[in-house]
Tab-separated table of C-alpha atoms in Angstrom:
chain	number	residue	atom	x	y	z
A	1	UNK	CA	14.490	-94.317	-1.809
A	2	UNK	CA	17.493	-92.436	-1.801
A	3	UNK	CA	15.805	-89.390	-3.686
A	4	UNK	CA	12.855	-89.442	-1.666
A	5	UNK	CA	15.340	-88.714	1.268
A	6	UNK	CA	16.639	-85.654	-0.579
A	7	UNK	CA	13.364	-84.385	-1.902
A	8	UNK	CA	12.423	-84.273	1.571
A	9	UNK	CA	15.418	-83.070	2.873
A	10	UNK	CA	15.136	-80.168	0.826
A	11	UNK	CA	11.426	-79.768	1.629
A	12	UNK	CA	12.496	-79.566	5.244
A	13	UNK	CA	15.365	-77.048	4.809
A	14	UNK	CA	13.560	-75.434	2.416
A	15	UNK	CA	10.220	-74.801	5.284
A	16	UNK	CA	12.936	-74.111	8.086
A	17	UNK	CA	13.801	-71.294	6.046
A	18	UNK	CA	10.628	-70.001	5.339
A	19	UNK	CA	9.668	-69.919	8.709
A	20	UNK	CA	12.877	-68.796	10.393
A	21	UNK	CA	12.709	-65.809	7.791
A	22	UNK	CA	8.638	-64.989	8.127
A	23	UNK	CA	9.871	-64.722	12.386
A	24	UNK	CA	12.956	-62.747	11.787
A	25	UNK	CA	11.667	-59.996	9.641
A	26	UNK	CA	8.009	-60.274	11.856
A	27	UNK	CA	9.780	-59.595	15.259
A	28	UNK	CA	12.277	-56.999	13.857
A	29	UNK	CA	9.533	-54.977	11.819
A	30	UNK	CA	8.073	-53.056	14.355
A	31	UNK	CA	10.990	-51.995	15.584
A	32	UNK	CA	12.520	-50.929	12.537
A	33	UNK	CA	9.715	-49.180	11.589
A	34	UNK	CA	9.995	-47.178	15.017
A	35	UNK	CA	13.493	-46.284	14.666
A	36	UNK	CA	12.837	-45.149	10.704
A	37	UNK	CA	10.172	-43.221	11.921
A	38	UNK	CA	12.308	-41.725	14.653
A	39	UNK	CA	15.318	-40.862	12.369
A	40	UNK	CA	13.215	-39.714	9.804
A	41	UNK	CA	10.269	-37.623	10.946
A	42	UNK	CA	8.071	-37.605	8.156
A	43	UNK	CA	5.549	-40.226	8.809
A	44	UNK	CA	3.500	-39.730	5.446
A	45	UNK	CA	6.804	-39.843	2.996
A	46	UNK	CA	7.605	-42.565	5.038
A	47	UNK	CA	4.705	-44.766	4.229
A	48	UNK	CA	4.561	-43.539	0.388
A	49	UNK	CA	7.966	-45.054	-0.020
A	50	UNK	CA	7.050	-47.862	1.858
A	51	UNK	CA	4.265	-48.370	-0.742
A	52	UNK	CA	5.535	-47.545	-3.340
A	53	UNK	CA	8.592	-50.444	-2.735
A	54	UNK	CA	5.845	-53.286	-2.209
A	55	UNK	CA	4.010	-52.197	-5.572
A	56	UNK	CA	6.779	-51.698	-7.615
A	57	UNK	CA	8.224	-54.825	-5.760
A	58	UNK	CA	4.878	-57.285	-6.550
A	59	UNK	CA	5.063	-55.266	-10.419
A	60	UNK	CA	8.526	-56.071	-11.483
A	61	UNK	CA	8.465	-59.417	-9.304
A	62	UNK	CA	5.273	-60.396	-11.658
A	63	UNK	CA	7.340	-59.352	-14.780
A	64	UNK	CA	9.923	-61.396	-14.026
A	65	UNK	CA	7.812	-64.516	-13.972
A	66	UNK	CA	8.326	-65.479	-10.001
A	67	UNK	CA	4.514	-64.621	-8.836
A	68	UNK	CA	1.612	-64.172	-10.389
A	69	UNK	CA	-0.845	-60.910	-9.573
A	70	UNK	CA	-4.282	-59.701	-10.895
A	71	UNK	CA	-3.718	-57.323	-13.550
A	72	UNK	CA	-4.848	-53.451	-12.020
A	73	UNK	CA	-8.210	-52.443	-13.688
A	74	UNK	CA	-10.315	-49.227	-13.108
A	75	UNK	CA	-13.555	-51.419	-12.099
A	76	UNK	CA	-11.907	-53.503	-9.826
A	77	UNK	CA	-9.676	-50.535	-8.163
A	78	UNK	CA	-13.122	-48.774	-8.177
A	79	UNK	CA	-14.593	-51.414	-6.517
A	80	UNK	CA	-11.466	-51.527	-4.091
A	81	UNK	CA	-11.184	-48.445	-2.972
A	82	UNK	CA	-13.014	-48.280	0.672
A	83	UNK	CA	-10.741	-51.143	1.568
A	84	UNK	CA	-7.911	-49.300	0.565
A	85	UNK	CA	-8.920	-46.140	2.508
A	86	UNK	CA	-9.614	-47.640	5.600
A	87	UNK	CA	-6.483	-49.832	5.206
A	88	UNK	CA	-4.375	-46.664	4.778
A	89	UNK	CA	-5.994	-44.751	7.740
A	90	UNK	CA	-5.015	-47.711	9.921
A	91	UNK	CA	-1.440	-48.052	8.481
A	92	UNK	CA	-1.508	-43.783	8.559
A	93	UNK	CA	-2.569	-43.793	12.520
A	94	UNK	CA	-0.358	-46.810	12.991
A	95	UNK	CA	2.750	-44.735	12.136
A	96	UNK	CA	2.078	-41.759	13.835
A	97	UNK	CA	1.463	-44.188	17.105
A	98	UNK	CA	5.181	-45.326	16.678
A	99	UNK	CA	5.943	-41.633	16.070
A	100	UNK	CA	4.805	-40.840	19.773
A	101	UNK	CA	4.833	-43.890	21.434
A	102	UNK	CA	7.003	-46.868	22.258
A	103	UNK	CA	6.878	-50.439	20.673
A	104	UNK	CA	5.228	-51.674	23.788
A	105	UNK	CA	2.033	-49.525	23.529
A	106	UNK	CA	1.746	-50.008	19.737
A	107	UNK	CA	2.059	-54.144	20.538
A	108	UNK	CA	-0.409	-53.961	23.536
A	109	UNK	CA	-3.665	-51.640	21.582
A	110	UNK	CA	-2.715	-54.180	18.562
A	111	UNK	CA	-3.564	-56.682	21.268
A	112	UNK	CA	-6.893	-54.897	22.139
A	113	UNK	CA	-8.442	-55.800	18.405
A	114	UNK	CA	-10.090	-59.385	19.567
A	115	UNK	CA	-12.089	-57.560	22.033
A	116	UNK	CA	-13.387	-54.655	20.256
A	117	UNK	CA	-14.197	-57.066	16.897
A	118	UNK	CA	-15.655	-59.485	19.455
A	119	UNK	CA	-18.345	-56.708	20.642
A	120	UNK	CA	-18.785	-55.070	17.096
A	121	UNK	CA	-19.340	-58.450	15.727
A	122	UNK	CA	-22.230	-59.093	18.392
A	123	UNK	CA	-23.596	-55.682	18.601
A	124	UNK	CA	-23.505	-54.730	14.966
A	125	UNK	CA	-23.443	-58.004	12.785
A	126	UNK	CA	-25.858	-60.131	15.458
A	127	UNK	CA	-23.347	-62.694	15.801
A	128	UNK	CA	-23.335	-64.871	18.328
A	129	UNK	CA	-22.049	-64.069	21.989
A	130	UNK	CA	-18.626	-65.130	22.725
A	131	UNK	CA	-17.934	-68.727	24.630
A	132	UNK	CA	-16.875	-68.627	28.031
A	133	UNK	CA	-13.383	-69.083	26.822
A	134	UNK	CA	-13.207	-66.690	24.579
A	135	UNK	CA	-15.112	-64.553	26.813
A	136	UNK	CA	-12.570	-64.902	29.844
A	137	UNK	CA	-9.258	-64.409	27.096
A	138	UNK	CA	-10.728	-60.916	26.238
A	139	UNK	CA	-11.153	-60.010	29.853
A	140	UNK	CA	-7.022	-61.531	30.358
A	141	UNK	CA	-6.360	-58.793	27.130
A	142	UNK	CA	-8.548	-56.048	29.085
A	143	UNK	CA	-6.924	-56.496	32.198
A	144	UNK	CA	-3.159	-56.805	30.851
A	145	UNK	CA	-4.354	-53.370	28.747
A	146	UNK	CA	-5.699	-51.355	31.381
A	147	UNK	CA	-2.684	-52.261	33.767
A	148	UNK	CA	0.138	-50.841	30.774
A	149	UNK	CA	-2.004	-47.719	30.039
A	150	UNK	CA	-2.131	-47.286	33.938
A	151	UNK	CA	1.723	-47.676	34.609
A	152	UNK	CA	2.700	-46.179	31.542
A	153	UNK	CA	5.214	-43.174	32.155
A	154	UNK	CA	5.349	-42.043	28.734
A	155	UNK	CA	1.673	-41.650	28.744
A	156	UNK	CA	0.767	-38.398	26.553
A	157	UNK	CA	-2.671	-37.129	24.863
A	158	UNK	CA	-1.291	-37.246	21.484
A	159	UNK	CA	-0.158	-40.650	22.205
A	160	UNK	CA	-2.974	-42.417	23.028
A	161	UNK	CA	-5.295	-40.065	20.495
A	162	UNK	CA	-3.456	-41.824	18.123
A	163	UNK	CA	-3.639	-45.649	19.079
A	164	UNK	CA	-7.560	-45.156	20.033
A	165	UNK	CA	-7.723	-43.604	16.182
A	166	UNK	CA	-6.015	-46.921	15.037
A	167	UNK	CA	-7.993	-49.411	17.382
A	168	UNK	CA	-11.351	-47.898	15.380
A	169	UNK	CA	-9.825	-47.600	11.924
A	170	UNK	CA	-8.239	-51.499	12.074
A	171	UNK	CA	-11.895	-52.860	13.837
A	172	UNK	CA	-13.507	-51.408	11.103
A	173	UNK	CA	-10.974	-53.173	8.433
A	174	UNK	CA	-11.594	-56.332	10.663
A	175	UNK	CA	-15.340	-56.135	11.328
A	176	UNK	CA	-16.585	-54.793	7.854
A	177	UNK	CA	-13.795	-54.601	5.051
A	178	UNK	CA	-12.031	-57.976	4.429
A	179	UNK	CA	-16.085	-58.831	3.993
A	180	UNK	CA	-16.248	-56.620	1.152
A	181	UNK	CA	-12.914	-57.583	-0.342
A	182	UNK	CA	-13.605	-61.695	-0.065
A	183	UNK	CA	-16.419	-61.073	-3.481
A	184	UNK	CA	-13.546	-59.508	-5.616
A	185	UNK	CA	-11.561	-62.834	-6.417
A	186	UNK	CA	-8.483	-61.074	-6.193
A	187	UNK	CA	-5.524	-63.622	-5.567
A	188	UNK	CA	-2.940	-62.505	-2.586
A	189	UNK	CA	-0.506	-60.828	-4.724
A	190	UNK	CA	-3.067	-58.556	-6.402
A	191	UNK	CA	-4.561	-57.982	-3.307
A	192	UNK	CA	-1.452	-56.582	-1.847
A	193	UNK	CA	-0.937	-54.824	-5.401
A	194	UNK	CA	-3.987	-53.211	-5.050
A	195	UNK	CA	-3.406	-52.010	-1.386
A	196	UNK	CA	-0.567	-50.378	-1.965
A	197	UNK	CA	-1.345	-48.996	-4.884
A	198	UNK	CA	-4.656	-47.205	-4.411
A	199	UNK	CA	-2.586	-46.293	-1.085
A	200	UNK	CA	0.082	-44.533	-2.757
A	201	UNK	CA	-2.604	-42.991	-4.737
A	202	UNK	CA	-3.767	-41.500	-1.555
A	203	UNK	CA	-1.142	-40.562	0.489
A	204	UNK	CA	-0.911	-36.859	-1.020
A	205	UNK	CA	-3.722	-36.438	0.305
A	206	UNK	CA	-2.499	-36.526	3.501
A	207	UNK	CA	0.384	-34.926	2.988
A	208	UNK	CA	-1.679	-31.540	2.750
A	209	UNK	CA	-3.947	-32.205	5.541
A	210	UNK	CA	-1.370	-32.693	8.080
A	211	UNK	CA	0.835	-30.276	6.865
A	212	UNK	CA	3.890	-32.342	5.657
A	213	UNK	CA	4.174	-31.255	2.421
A	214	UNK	CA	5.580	-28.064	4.096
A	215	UNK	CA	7.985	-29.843	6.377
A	216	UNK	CA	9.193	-31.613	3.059
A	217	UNK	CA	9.484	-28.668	1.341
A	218	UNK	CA	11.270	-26.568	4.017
A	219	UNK	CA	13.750	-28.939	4.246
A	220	UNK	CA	14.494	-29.677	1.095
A	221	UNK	CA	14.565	-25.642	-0.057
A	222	UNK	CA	17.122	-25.540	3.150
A	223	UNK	CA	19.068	-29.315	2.107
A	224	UNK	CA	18.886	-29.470	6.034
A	225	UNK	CA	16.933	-32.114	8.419
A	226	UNK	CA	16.664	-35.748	8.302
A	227	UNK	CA	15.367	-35.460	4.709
A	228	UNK	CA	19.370	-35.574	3.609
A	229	UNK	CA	20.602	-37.779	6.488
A	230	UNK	CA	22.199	-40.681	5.526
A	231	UNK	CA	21.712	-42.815	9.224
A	232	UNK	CA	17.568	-42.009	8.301
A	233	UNK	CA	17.326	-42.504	4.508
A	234	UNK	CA	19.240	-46.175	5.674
A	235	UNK	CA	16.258	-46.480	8.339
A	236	UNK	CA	13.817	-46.013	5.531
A	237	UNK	CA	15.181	-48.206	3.378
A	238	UNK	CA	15.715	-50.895	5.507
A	239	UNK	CA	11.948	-50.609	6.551
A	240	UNK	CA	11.183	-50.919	2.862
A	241	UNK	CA	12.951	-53.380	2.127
A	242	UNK	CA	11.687	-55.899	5.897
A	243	UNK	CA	8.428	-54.670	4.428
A	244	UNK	CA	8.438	-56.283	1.405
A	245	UNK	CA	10.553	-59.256	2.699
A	246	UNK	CA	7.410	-60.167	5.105
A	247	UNK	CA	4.993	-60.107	2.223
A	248	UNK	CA	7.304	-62.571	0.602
A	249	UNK	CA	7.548	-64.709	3.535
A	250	UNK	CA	4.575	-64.608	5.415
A	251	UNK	CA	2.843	-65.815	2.269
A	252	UNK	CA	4.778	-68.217	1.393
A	253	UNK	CA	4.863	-69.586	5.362
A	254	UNK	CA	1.591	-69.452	5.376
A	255	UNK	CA	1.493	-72.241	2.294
A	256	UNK	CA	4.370	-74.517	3.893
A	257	UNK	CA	2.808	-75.020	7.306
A	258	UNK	CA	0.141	-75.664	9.015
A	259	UNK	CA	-2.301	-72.432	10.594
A	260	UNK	CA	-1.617	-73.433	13.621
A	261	UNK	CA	1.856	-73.600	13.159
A	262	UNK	CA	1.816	-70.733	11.561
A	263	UNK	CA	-0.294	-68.829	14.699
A	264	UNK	CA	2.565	-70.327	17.109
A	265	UNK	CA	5.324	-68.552	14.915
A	266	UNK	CA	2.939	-65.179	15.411
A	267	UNK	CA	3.076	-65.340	19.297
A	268	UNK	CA	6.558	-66.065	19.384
A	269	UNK	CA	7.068	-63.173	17.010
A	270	UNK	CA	5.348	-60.842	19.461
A	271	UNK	CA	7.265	-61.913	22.360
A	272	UNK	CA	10.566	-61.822	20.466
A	273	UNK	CA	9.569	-58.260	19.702
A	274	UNK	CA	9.195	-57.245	23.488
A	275	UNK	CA	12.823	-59.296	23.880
A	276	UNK	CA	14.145	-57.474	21.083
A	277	UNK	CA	13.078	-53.939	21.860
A	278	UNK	CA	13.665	-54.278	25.648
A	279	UNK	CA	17.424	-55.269	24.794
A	280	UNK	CA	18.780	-52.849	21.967
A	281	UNK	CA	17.380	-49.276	23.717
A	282	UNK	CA	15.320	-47.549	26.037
A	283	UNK	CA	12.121	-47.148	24.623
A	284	UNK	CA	10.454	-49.754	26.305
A	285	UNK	CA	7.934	-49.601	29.257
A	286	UNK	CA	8.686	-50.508	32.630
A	287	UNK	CA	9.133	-53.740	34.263
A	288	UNK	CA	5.251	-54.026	35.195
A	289	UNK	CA	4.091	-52.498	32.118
A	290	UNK	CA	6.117	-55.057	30.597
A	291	UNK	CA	4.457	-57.726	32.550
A	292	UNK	CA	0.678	-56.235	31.618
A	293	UNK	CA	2.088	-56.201	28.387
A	294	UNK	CA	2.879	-60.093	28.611
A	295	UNK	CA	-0.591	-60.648	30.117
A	296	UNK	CA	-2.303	-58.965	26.919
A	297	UNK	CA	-0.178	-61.446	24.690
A	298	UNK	CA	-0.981	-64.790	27.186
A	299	UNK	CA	-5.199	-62.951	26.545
A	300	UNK	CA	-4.467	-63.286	22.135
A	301	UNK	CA	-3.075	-66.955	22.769
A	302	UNK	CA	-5.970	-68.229	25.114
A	303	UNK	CA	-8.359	-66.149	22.124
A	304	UNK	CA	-6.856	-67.909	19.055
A	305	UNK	CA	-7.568	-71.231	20.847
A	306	UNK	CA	-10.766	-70.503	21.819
A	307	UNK	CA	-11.954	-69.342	18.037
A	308	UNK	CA	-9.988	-71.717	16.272
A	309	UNK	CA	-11.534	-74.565	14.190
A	310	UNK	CA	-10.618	-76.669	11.323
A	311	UNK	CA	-8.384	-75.645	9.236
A	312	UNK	CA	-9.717	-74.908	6.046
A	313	UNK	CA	-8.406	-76.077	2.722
A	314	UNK	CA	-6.072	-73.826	1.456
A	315	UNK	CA	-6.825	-72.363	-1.820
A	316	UNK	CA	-3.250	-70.447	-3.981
A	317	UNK	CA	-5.166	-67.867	-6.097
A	318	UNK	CA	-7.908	-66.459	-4.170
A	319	UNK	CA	-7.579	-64.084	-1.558
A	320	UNK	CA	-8.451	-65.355	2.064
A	321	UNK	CA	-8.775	-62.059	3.269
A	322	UNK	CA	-9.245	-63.087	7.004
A	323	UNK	CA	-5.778	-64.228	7.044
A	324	UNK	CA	-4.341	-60.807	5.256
A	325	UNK	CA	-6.258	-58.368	6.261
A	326	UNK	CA	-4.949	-57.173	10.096
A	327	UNK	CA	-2.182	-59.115	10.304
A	328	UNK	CA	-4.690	-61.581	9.596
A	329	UNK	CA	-5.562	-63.728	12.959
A	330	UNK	CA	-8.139	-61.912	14.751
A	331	UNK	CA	-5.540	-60.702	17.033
A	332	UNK	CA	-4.229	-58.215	14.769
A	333	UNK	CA	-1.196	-60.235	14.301
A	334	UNK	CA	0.633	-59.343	11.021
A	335	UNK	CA	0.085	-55.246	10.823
A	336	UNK	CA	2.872	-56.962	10.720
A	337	UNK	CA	-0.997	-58.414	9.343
A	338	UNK	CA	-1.328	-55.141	7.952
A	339	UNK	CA	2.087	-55.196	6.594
A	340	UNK	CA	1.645	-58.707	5.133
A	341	UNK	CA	-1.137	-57.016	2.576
A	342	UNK	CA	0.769	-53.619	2.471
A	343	UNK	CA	4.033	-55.456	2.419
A	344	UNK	CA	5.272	-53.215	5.152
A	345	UNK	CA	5.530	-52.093	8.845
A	346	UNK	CA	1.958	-53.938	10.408
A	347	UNK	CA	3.080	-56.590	12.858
């Protein structure tokens, strides 16, 4: 009896821990990944290195015998590829919304997914129209939406270019993607191998459309700018390293509790988040944005509830790409649910 007690014991500490570490690097990541971003202005080095730390992580991690990922193969990665594009436009638009907006308005356009997968899903993929639940927590996420965007004082163009450019690319991840991805057979850590792989793969790319590479280059020819400042190349390690920590936990959460526990952890993440960032600085919105913002939160609750049904059985080594992809609940939870996959910035 008496070992019973401990084995359980240990179970229970062992859960706790999980699940205190999944919310503690889920509320802080956002955050983080705004103030990296504002010490270090170079959005598309930023994410490279934030790749290239969750797939050397999940490499040398598999090496050392304590997970287990799909080996990388030209067919598959071939295969792969779209997912990986559109998953890197959303993380690439997702940055540059933190770049020129506050945590607030990234948290409350993440909050926006349910509605626009709810209409793609009906208009594009004839599924079926949305209860009246459901129906009523999308107009709670409208409402708290347009109320933010409509007291927001740091609106700007450039802002809001970006978070419309990241509603469409993380819908289309949503709607169409994780679809594609379910028929590879991948497992989750070969699935986030894969993602950031392919990503890093792309992000020079990028670097040349937007113009960076010169930026980088300038500043290193000059050994001036944040490039060489230590306060920023802490920031950027720190979001490496919180995004790779949330791959770790957020999996491995995912496997010691329930879903629905695990969607209660989510929206206390989120409002942690709003606690957390309206605490430490300015960049926050006002006191009624913050309220719309709340109401846009209250809208994802009432939406999970109203789409959730059994829990399914969970399976260890195939990917359910639903829950990693975006985020992923519906809600977009985990970008951190993008950041699960990526094994960086998301929620």
């Amino acid at each position: 009896m008496s070992s019973i007690r401990i084995d359980a014991s240990k179970q229970h500490y062992t859960t706790t821990f999980l699940v205190v570490g999944y919310a503690f690097c889920s509320s802080l990541l956002a955050i983080i990944n705004k103030y990296a971003i504002t010490q270090f202005n170079y959005p598309g080095l930023l994410t490279a290195l934030q790749y290239l730390t969750s797939a050397l992580g999940v490499y040398l991690l598999g090496k050392l015998g304590f997970l287990h990922h799909d080996p990388f193969t030209l067919d598959t990665a071939k295969r792969f590829f779209p997912a990986a594009l559109v998953f890197f436009l959303a993380i690439f638009t997702n940055t540059n919304l933190l770049r020129h907006a506050n945590v607030d308005t990234f948290i409350v356009f993440r909050s926006l997914t349910p509605l626009l997968v709810a209409l793609a899903d009906t208009v594009f993929r004839h599924q079926p129209c949305p209860s009246k639940l459901t129906f009523f927590s999308l107009v709670v996420i409208l409402a708290g939406a347009v109320g933010y965007v409509s007291t927001d004082s740091a609106f700007t163009l450039t802002a809001y270019s970006w978070a419309f450019a990241y509603l469409v690319t993380i819908t289309t991840e949503m709607v169409y993607i994780k679809h594609m991805v379910m028929n590879l057979g991948l497992n989750t850590w070969g699935f986030v191998l894969y993602n950031n792989l392919l990503s890093l793969m792309i992000a020079p790319l990028f670097w040349f459309l937007t113009g960076e590479n010169f930026e980088v280059f300038d500043a290193l020819k000059s050994g001036s700018g944040s490039l060489f400042d230590p306060s920023a190349l802490a920031a950027v390690g720190l979001s490496c390293v919180f995004g790779l920590a949330i791959s770790f936990f957020g999996f491995a959460a995912r496997k010691a509790v329930s879903a629905t526990a695990f969607t209660v952890t989510g929206v206390v993440n989120k409002f942690l988040t709003v606690a957390i960032n309206v605490l430490i600085w300015d960049k926050h919105a006002s006191p009624f944005g913050l309220l719309c913002l709340l109401f846009t939160i209250v809208g994802g609750v009432l939406y999970q509830q109203s789409v959730t049904g059994p829990a399914p059985v969970q399976r260890d080594t195939t990917v359910d790409v639903e829950k990693n992809t975006g985020d992923y609940d519906d809600d977009g939870d985990d970008l951190e649910a993008e950041r699960l996959l990526k094994g960086t910035l998301a929620s």
